[in-house]
Every structure is written in C-alpha cells, then in structure tokens.
Amino acid sequence: WSHGGIVCTGETYKNVVKMTFAKGAALQDPSGLFNSSLEGNVRRAIDIHEGEKVNEAALKDLIRAAVALNLKAKSKPKTRPASSKRTR
C-alpha cells in the first residue's frame, strides 16, 4: 500500500500474514505491534497468525504515522548540488 510513497506491503505465508512497513524503524510503536524484522534500521514488520486479534486502533495509528512520514519527506525541498564552474 502506498500514499506519498510505500507505506507497507502485505505478504501471505502458510502460517502467517506479514505486514512490512517500509520505514518502520522511524515510527513510534507504543503498542508494540512490530514483532518481526526488528534487527534492521529501516523496516519493521507485524506477523499476524491465524486467530490472532490485532489492535485495530494501534494499527491505524501506525498506518497514519507512516503516511505522515512519507508526506513529510515529500514536502522537504530537495537541495541541488552546487554547480561547479569550469575554467578554461
């Protein structure tokens, strides 16, 4: 899913559905939803097993925070590299 950039991806496996947040390491997770891919410094994931209840409010908060992070990054003005002057 995307909004202003990749928010998260969904993957299905035999025993789990995985939601991977592209910039998850930069997000606050006060409810502790992230339970997978914790070792990296960019992504974070949530593994959801069959029958498991998901804290819907916390998931919505994470999604909203991921969108806000994407939009904040998009609104930053891009700096141009200093032009080099050639002399003859």
CSV table of C-alpha atoms in Angstrom, one decimal:
chain,number,residue,atom,x,y,z
A,1,TRP,CA,0.0,0.0,0.0
A,2,SER,CA,1.2,3.5,-0.7
A,3,HIS,CA,0.4,7.1,0.0
A,4,GLY,CA,3.2,9.6,-0.8
A,5,GLY,CA,5.5,6.5,-1.0
A,6,ILE,CA,5.4,3.0,0.2
A,7,VAL,CA,3.5,2.7,3.5
A,8,CYS,CA,3.6,-1.1,3.9
A,9,THR,CA,3.5,-4.4,2.0
A,10,GLY,CA,1.4,-7.4,2.7
A,11,GLU,CA,2.7,-10.9,2.3
A,12,THR,CA,0.9,-14.2,2.9
A,13,TYR,CA,2.7,-17.3,4.1
A,14,LYS,CA,1.5,-20.7,5.2
A,15,ASN,CA,1.4,-19.8,8.9
A,16,VAL,CA,1.4,-16.0,9.0
A,17,VAL,CA,0.4,-12.8,7.2
A,18,LYS,CA,3.2,-10.3,7.3
A,19,MET,CA,2.7,-6.5,7.1
A,20,THR,CA,6.1,-4.9,6.5
A,21,PHE,CA,6.4,-1.1,7.0
A,22,ALA,CA,9.0,0.3,4.6
A,23,LYS,CA,10.2,3.0,7.1
A,24,GLY,CA,9.0,1.2,10.2
A,25,ALA,CA,12.2,1.8,12.2
A,26,ALA,CA,11.4,5.5,12.1
A,27,LEU,CA,7.9,5.1,13.6
A,28,GLN,CA,6.9,5.1,17.2
A,29,ASP,CA,5.2,1.8,18.2
A,30,PRO,CA,3.9,2.4,21.8
A,31,SER,CA,1.5,-0.6,21.5
A,32,GLY,CA,4.3,-3.0,20.5
A,33,LEU,CA,2.7,-4.2,17.3
A,34,PHE,CA,6.1,-4.7,15.5
A,35,ASN,CA,7.1,-8.2,16.2
A,36,SER,CA,9.3,-9.1,13.2
A,37,SER,CA,12.2,-7.7,11.2
A,38,LEU,CA,13.3,-5.8,14.4
A,39,GLU,CA,17.0,-6.1,13.7
A,40,GLY,CA,17.3,-3.7,10.8
A,41,ASN,CA,17.4,0.0,10.8
A,42,VAL,CA,14.8,0.7,8.2
A,43,ARG,CA,12.0,-1.8,8.0
A,44,ARG,CA,9.7,-3.2,10.7
A,45,ALA,CA,7.0,-5.9,10.3
A,46,ILE,CA,4.0,-7.3,12.0
A,47,ASP,CA,3.4,-11.1,11.8
A,48,ILE,CA,-0.2,-12.0,12.2
A,49,HIS,CA,-1.0,-15.6,13.0
A,50,GLU,CA,-4.4,-17.3,12.3
A,51,GLY,CA,-6.9,-16.5,15.1
A,52,GLU,CA,-4.8,-13.7,16.5
A,53,LYS,CA,-6.5,-10.4,17.4
A,54,VAL,CA,-4.9,-7.2,16.1
A,55,ASN,CA,-5.2,-4.0,18.0
A,56,GLU,CA,-7.1,-2.1,15.3
A,57,ALA,CA,-6.6,1.4,16.8
A,58,ALA,CA,-2.9,0.8,17.2
A,59,LEU,CA,-2.6,-0.5,13.6
A,60,LYS,CA,-4.5,2.6,12.3
A,61,ASP,CA,-2.1,4.8,14.2
A,62,LEU,CA,0.9,3.1,12.7
A,63,ILE,CA,-0.5,3.5,9.2
A,64,ARG,CA,-1.3,7.1,9.7
A,65,ALA,CA,2.2,7.7,11.1
A,66,ALA,CA,3.7,6.0,8.1
A,67,VAL,CA,1.7,8.2,5.7
A,68,ALA,CA,2.6,11.3,7.7
A,69,LEU,CA,6.3,10.4,7.5
A,70,ASN,CA,6.1,9.9,3.7
A,71,LEU,CA,4.3,13.2,3.2
A,72,LYS,CA,6.8,15.0,5.4
A,73,ALA,CA,9.7,13.5,3.3
A,74,LYS,CA,7.9,14.6,0.1
A,75,SER,CA,7.4,18.2,1.3
A,76,LYS,CA,11.1,18.7,2.1
A,77,PRO,CA,12.7,20.9,-0.6
A,78,LYS,CA,15.3,19.0,-2.5
A,79,THR,CA,18.7,20.7,-2.3
A,80,ARG,CA,20.6,21.0,-5.6
A,81,PRO,CA,24.3,20.2,-5.6
A,82,ALA,CA,26.4,23.3,-6.0
A,83,SER,CA,27.2,23.8,-9.6
A,84,SER,CA,30.9,23.5,-10.5
A,85,LYS,CA,32.4,26.3,-12.5
A,86,ARG,CA,34.8,25.3,-15.2
A,87,THR,CA,37.7,27.5,-16.1
A,88,ARG,CA,39.5,27.4,-19.4
